[in-house]
mmCIF file of C-alpha atoms in Angstrom:
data_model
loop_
_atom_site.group_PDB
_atom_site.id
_atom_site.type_symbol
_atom_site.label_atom_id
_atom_site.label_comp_id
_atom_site.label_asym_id
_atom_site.label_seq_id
_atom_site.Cartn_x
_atom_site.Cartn_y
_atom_site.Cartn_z
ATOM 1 C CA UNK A 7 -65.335 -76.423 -67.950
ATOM 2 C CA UNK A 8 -63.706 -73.411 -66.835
ATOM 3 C CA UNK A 9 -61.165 -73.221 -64.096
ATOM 4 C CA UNK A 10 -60.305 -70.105 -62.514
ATOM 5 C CA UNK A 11 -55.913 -69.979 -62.103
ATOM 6 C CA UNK A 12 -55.127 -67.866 -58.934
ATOM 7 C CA UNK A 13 -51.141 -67.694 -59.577
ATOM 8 C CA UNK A 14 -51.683 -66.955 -63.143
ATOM 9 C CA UNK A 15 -54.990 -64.875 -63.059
ATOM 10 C CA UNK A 16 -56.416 -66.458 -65.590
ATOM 11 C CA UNK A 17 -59.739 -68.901 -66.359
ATOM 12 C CA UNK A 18 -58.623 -72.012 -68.298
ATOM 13 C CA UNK A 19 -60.414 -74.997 -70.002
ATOM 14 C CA UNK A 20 -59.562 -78.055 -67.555
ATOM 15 C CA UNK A 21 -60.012 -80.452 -70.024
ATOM 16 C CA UNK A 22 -58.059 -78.377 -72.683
ATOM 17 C CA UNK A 23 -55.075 -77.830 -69.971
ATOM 18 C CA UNK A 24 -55.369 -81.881 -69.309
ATOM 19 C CA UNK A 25 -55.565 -82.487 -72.903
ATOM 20 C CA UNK A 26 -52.150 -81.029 -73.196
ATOM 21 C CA UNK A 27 -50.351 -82.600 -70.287
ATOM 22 C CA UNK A 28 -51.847 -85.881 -71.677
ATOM 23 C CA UNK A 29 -50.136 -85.228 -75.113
ATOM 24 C CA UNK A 30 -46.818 -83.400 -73.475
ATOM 25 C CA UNK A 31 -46.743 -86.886 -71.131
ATOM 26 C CA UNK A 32 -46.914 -89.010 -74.220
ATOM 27 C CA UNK A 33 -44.310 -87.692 -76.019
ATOM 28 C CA UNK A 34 -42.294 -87.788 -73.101
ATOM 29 C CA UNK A 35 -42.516 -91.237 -72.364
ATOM 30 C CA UNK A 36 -41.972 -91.801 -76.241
ATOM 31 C CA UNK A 37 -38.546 -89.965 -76.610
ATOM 32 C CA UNK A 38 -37.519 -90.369 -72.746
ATOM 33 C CA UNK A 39 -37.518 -86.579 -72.097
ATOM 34 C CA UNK A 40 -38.793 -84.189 -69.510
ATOM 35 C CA UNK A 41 -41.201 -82.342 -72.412
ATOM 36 C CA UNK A 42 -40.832 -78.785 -70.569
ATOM 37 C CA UNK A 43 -39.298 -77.591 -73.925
ATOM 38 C CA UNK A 44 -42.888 -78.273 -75.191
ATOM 39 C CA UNK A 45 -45.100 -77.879 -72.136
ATOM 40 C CA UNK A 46 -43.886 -73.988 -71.589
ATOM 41 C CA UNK A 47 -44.964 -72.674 -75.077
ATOM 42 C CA UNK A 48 -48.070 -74.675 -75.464
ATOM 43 C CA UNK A 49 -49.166 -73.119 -71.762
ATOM 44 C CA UNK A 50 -47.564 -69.341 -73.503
ATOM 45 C CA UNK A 51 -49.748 -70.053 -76.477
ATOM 46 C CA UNK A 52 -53.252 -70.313 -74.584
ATOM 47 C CA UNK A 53 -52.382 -67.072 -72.587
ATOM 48 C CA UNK A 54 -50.512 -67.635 -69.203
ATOM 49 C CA UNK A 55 -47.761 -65.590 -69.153
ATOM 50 C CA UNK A 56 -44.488 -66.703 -69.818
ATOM 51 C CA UNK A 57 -42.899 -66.507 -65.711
ATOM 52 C CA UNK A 58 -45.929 -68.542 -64.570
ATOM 53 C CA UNK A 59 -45.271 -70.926 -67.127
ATOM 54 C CA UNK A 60 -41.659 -71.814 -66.668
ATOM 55 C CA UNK A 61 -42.245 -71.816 -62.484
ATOM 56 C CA UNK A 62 -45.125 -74.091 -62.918
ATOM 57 C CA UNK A 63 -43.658 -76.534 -65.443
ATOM 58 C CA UNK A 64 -40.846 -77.389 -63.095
ATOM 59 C CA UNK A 65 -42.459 -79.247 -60.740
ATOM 60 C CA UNK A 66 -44.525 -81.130 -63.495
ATOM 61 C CA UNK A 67 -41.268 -81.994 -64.679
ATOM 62 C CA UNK A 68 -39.836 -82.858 -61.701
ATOM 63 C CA UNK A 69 -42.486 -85.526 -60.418
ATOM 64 C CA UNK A 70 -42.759 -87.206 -64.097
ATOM 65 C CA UNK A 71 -39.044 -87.132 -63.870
ATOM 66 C CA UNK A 72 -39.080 -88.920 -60.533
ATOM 67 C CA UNK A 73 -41.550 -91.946 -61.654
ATOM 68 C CA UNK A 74 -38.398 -92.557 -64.224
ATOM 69 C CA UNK A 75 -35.674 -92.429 -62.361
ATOM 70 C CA UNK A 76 -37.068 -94.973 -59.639
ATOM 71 C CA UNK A 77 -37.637 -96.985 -62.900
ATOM 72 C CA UNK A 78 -33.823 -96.592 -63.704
ATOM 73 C CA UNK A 79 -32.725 -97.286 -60.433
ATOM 74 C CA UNK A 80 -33.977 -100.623 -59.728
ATOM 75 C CA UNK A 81 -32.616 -101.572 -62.707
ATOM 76 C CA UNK A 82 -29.261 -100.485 -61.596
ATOM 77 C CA UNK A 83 -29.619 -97.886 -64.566
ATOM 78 C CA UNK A 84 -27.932 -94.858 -62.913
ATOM 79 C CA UNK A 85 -24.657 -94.060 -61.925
ATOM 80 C CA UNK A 86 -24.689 -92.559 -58.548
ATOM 81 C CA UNK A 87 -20.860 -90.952 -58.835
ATOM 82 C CA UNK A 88 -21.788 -89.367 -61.627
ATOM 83 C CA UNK A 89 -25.337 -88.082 -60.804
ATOM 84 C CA UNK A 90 -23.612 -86.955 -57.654
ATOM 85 C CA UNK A 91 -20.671 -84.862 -59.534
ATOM 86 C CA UNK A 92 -23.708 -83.510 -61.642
ATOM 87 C CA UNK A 93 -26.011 -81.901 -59.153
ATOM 88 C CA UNK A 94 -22.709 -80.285 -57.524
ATOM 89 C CA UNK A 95 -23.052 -77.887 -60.984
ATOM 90 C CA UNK A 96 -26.756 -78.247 -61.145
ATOM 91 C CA UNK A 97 -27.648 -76.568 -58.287
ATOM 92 C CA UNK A 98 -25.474 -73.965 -58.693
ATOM 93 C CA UNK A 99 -26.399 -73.237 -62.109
ATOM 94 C CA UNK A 100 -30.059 -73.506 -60.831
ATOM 95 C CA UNK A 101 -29.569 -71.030 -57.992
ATOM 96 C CA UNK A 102 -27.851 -68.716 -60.682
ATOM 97 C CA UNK A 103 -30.522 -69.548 -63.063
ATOM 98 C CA UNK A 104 -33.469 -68.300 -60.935
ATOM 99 C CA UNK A 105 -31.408 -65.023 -59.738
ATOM 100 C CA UNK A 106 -30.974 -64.601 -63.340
ATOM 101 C CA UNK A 107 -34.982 -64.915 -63.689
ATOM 102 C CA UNK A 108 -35.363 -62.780 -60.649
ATOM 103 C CA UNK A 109 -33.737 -59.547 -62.330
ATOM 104 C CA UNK A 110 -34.617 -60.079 -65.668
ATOM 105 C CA UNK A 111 -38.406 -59.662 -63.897
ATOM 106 C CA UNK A 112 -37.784 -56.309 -62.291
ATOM 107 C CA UNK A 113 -35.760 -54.936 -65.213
ATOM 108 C CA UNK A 114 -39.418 -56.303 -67.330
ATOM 109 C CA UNK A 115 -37.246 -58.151 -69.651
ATOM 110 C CA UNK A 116 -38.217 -61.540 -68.934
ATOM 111 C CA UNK A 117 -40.853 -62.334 -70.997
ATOM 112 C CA UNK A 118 -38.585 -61.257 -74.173
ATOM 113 C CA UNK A 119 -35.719 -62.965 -72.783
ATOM 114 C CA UNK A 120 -37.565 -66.176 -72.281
ATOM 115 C CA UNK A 121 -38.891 -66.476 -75.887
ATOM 116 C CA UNK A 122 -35.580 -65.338 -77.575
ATOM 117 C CA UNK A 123 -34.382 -68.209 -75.802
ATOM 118 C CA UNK A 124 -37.086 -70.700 -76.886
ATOM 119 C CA UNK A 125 -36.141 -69.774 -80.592
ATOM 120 C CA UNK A 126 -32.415 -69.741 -80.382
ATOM 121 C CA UNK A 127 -32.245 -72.960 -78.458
ATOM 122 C CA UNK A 128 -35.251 -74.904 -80.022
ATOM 123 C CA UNK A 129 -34.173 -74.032 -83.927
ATOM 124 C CA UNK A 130 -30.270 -74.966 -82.852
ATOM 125 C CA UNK A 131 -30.908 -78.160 -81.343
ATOM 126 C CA UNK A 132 -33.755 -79.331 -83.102
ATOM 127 C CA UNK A 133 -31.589 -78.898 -86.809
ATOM 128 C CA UNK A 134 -28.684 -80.486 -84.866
ATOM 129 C CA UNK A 135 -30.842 -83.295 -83.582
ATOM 130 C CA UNK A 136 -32.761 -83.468 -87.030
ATOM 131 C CA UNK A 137 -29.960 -83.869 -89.196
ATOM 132 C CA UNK A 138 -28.293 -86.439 -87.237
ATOM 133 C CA UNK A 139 -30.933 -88.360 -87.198
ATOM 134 C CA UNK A 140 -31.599 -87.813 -91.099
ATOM 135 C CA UNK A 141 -27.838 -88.939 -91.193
ATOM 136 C CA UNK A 142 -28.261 -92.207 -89.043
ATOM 137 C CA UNK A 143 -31.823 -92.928 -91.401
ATOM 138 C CA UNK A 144 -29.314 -93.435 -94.297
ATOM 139 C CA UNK A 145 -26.489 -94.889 -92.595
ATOM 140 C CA UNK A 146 -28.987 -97.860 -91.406
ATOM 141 C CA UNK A 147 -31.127 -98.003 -95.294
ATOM 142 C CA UNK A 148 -27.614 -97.987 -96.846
ATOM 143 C CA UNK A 149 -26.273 -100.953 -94.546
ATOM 144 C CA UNK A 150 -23.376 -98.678 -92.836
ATOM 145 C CA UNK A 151 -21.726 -98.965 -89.958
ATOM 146 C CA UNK A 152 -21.619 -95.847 -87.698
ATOM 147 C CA UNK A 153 -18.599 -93.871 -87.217
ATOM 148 C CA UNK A 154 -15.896 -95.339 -84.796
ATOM 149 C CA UNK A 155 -16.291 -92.839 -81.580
ATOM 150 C CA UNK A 156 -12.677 -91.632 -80.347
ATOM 151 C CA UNK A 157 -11.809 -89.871 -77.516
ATOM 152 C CA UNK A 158 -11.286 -86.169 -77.224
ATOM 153 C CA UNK A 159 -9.589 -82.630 -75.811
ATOM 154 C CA UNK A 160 -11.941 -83.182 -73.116
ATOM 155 C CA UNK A 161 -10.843 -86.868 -72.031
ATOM 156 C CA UNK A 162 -7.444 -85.046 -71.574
ATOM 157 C CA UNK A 163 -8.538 -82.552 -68.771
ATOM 158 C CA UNK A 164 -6.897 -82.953 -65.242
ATOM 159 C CA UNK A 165 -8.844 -83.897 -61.883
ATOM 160 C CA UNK A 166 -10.306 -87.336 -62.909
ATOM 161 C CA UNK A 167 -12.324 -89.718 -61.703
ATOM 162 C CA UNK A 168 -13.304 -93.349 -61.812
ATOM 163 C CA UNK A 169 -17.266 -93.968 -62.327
ATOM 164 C CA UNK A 170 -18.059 -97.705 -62.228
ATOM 165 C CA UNK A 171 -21.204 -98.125 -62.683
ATOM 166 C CA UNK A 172 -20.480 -96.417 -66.408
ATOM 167 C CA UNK A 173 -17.385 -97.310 -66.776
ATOM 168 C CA UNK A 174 -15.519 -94.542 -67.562
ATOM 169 C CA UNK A 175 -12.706 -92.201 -66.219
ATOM 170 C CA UNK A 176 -13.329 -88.569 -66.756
ATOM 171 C CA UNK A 177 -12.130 -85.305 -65.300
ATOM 172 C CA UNK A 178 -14.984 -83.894 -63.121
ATOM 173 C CA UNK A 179 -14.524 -80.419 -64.554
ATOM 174 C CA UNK A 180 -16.724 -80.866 -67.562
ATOM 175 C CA UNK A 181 -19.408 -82.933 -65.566
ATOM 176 C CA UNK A 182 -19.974 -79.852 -63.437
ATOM 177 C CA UNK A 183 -19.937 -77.652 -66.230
ATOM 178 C CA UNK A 184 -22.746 -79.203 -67.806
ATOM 179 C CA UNK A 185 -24.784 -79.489 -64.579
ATOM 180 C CA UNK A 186 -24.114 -75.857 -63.795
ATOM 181 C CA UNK A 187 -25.435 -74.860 -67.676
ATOM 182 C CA UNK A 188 -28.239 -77.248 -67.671
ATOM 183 C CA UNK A 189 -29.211 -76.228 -64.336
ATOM 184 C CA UNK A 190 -29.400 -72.790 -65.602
ATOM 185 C CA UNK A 191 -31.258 -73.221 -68.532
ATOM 186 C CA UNK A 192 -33.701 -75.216 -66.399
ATOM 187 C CA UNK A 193 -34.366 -72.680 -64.050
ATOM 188 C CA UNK A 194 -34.982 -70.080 -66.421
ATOM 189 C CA UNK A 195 -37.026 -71.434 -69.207
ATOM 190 C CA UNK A 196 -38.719 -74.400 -67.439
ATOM 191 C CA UNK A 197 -37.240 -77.243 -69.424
ATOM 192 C CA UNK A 198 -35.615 -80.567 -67.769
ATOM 193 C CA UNK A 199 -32.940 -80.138 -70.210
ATOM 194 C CA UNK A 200 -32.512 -83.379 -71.153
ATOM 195 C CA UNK A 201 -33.050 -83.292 -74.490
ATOM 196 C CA UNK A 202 -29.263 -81.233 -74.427
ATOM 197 C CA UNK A 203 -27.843 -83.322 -72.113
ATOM 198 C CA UNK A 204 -28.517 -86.973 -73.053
ATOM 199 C CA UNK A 205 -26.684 -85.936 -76.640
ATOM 200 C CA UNK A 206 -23.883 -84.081 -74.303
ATOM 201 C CA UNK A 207 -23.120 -87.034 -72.377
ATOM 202 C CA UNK A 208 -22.909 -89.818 -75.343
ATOM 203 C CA UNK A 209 -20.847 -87.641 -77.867
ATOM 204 C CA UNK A 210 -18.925 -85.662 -75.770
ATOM 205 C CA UNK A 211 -18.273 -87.448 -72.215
ATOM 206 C CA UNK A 212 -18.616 -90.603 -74.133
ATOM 207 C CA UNK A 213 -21.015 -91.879 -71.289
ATOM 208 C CA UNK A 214 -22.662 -95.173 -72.441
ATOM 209 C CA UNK A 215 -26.218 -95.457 -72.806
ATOM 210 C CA UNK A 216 -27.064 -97.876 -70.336
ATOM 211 C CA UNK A 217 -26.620 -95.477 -67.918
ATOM 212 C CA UNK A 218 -27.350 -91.871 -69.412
ATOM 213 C CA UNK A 219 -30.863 -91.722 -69.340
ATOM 214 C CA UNK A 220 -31.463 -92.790 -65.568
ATOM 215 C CA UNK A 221 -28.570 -90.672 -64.209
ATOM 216 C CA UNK A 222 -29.614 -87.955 -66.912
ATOM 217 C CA UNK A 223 -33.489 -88.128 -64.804
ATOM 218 C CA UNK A 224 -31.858 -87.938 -61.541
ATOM 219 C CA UNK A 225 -30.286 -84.274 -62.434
ATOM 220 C CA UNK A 226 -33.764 -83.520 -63.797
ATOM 221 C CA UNK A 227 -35.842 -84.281 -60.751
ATOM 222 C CA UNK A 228 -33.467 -82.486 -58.164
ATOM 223 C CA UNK A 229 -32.817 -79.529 -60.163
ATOM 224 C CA UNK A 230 -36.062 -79.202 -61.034
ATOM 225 C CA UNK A 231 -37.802 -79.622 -57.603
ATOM 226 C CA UNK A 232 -34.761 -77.136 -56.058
ATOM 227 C CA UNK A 233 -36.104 -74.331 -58.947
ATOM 228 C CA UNK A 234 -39.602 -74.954 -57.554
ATOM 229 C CA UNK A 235 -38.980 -74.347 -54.444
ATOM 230 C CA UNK A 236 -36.927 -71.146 -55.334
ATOM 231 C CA UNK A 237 -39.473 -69.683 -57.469
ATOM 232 C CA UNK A 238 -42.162 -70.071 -54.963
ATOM 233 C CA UNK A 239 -40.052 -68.376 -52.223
ATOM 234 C CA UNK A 240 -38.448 -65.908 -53.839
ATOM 235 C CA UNK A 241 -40.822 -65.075 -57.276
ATOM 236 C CA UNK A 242 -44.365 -66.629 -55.407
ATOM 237 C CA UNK A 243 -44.859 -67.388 -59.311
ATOM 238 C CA UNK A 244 -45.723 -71.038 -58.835
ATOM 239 C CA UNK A 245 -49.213 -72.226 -59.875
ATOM 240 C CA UNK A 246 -50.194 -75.195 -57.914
ATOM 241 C CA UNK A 247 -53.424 -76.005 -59.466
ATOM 242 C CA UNK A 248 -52.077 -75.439 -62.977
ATOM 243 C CA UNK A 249 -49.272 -78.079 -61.997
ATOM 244 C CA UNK A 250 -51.510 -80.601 -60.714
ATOM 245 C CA UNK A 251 -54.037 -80.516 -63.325
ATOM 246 C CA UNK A 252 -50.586 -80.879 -65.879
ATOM 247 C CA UNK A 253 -49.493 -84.065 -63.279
ATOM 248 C CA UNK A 254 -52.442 -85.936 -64.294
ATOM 249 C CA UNK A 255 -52.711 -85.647 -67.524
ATOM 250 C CA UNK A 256 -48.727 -86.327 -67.990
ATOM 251 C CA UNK A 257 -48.670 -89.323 -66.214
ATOM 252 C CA UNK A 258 -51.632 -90.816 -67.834
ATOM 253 C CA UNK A 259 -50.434 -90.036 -71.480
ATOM 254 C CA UNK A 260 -46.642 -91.038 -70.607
ATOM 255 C CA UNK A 261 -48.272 -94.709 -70.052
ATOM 256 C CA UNK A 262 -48.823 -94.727 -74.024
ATOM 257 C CA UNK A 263 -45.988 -92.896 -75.069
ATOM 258 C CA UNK A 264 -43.644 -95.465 -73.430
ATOM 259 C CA UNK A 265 -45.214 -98.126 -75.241
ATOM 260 C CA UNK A 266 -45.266 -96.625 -78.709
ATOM 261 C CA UNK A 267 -41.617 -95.867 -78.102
ATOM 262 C CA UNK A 268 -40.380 -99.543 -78.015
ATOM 263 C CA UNK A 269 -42.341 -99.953 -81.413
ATOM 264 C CA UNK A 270 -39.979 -97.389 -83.241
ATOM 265 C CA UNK A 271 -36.301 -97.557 -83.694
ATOM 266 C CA UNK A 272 -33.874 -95.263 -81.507
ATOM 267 C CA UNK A 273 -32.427 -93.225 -85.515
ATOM 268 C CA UNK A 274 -36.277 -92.896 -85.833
ATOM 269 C CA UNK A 275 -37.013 -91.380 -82.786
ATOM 270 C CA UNK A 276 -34.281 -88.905 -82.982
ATOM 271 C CA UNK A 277 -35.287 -87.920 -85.992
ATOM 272 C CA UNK A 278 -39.072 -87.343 -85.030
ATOM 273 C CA UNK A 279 -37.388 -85.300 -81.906
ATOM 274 C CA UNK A 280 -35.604 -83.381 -83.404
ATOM 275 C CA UNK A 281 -38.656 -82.428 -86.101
ATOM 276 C CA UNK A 282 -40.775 -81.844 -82.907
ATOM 277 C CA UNK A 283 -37.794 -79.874 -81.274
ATOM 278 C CA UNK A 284 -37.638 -77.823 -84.684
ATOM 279 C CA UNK A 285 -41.555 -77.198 -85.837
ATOM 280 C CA UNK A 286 -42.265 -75.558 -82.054
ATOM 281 C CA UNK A 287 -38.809 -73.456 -81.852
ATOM 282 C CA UNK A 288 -40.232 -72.080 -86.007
ATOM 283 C CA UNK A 289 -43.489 -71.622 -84.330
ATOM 284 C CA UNK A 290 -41.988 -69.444 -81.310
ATOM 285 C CA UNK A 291 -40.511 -67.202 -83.955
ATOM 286 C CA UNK A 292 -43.139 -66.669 -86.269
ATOM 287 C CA UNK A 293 -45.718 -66.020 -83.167
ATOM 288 C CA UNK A 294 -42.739 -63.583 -81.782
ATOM 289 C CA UNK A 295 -42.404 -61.800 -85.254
ATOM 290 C CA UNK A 296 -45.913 -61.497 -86.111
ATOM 291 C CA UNK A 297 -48.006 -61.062 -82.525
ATOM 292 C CA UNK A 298 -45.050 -60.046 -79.887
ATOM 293 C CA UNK A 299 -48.295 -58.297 -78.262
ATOM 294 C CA UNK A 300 -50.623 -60.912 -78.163
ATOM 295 C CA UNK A 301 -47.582 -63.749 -76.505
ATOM 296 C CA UNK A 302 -46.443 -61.803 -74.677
ATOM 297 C CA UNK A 303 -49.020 -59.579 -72.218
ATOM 298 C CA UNK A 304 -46.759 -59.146 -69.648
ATOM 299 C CA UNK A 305 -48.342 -58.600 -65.832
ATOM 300 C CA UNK A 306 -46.528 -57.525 -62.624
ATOM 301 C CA UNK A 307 -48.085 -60.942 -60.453
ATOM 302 C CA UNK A 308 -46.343 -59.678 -57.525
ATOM 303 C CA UNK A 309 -46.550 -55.807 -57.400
ATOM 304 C CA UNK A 310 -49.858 -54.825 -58.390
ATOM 305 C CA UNK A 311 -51.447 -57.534 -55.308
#
């Protein structure tokens, strides 16, 4: 069935586009992740232009982000002081992130910019992630313990502050860096970020895990429901039937992916992450190399109406 995309000016299969929320939503409830790093490129693959797709997959991030962190919450999961200290840099690096997008559009480098992006940051992180989970595999066959965790340059940095509900006493400088980069990131290629920032927060800020996830979600659902509203206002690039029809099938396939989650052990999952992470990053590139054309038909939404 055919479904006619006003924002994106394109007819799409519904049950194809639900199909792939469904699977997006299962693999987020899985690994714990927002999935945008997956959702944008499957929605560039089937023809919707790359600056619908990021400003549309916020807000389907955002609300299957939300569901989560009210999950988190009531188990006393997140750590409000340092959620808080977060969204001070993640707004700011969201605001920066979608003026970014803004001039990138009028200079017509945005659709290039976006999938450079996709490879450089997919193929990093995805070989980071799969290789340390590769390395944890063995560590747990062989009967290992893992490596003792000390503290670094960063624990040394001046204006700290206490965080009880984690436990920890950390200068705020390098929380608001990371919101501010994350936040960035987010608002230009339509990913949650967490899949950088839960790793961020363990090995660098030494955050324990108790308490990453949940206050992880929280930057995730304001940052991306402050890029929505931002693109809509100032880009009008926001699809609001393509984001509902992803809502639906996310939340339904998240339901599964949760549960086959608790069946596989946490060096397991990061190492099927970081495979996922990897294979779509390679397939970015090799689409980029061979059909730049065909990915990328790029359409001036705003001018030409």
């Amino acid at each position: 069935m055919q479904l006619y995309l006003p924002i994106a000016d394109i007819p799409v299969n519904v049950f194809l586009v639900l199909a792939m929320g469904a699977a997006v939503g299962f693999v987020s409830g899985m690994f714990g992740i927002g999935g945008g790093f997956l959702m944008t490129p499957l929605l560039i693959f089937i023809g919707i232009t790359p600056a619908v797709a990021v400003a549309s997959v916020a807000s389907h991030i955002a609300a299957s982000s939300f569901s989560g962190a009210l999950s988190y919450w009531r188990r006393r999961a997140i750590d409000p002081a340092l959620a808080s200290v977060l969204l001070c840099g993640g707004v700011t690096g969201t605001t920066l992130g979608v003026w970014t997008f803004t001039q990138l559009r009028a200079l017509g480098q945005l659709d290039l910019m976006i999938a450079l992006s996709y490879v450089v940051l997919l193929t990093t992180v995805g070989s980071l992630m799969f290789s340390e989970g590769l390395r944890a595999l063995m560590r747990t066959r062989r009967g290992a313990l893992p490596p003792r965790r000390s503290h670094n340059w960063i624990h040394g940095l001046p204006l700290k502050m206490r965080f009880k509900r984690s436990k920890i006493y950390l200068s705020v400088i390098p929380v608001v860096i990371v919101g501010i980069v994350i936040g960035f990131i987010g608002a230009i290629m339509g990913i949650g970020g967490g899949f950088i920032l839960v790793p961020i927060m363990i090995y660098l800020l030494r955050v324990p895990t108790s308490t990453v996830i949940g206050t992880s979600m929280v930057l995730t659902v304001v940052t991306m429901l402050f890029a929505t509203m931002l693109h809509a206002a100032t880009n009008h690039l926001v699809d609001a039937v393509l984001a509902l029809i992803l809502m639906v099938g996310g939340v339904t396939g998240a339901q599964f992916g949760a549960r086959a989650g608790q069946k596989i052990r946490g060096e397991q999952l990061r190492l099927l992450l970081g495979l996922l992470i990897l294979s779509v990053g390679i397939r970015f590139a090799i689409e980029l190399v061979i059909q730049p054309s065909d990915l990328f038909t790029i359409r001036e939404l705003g001018v030409s109406r």
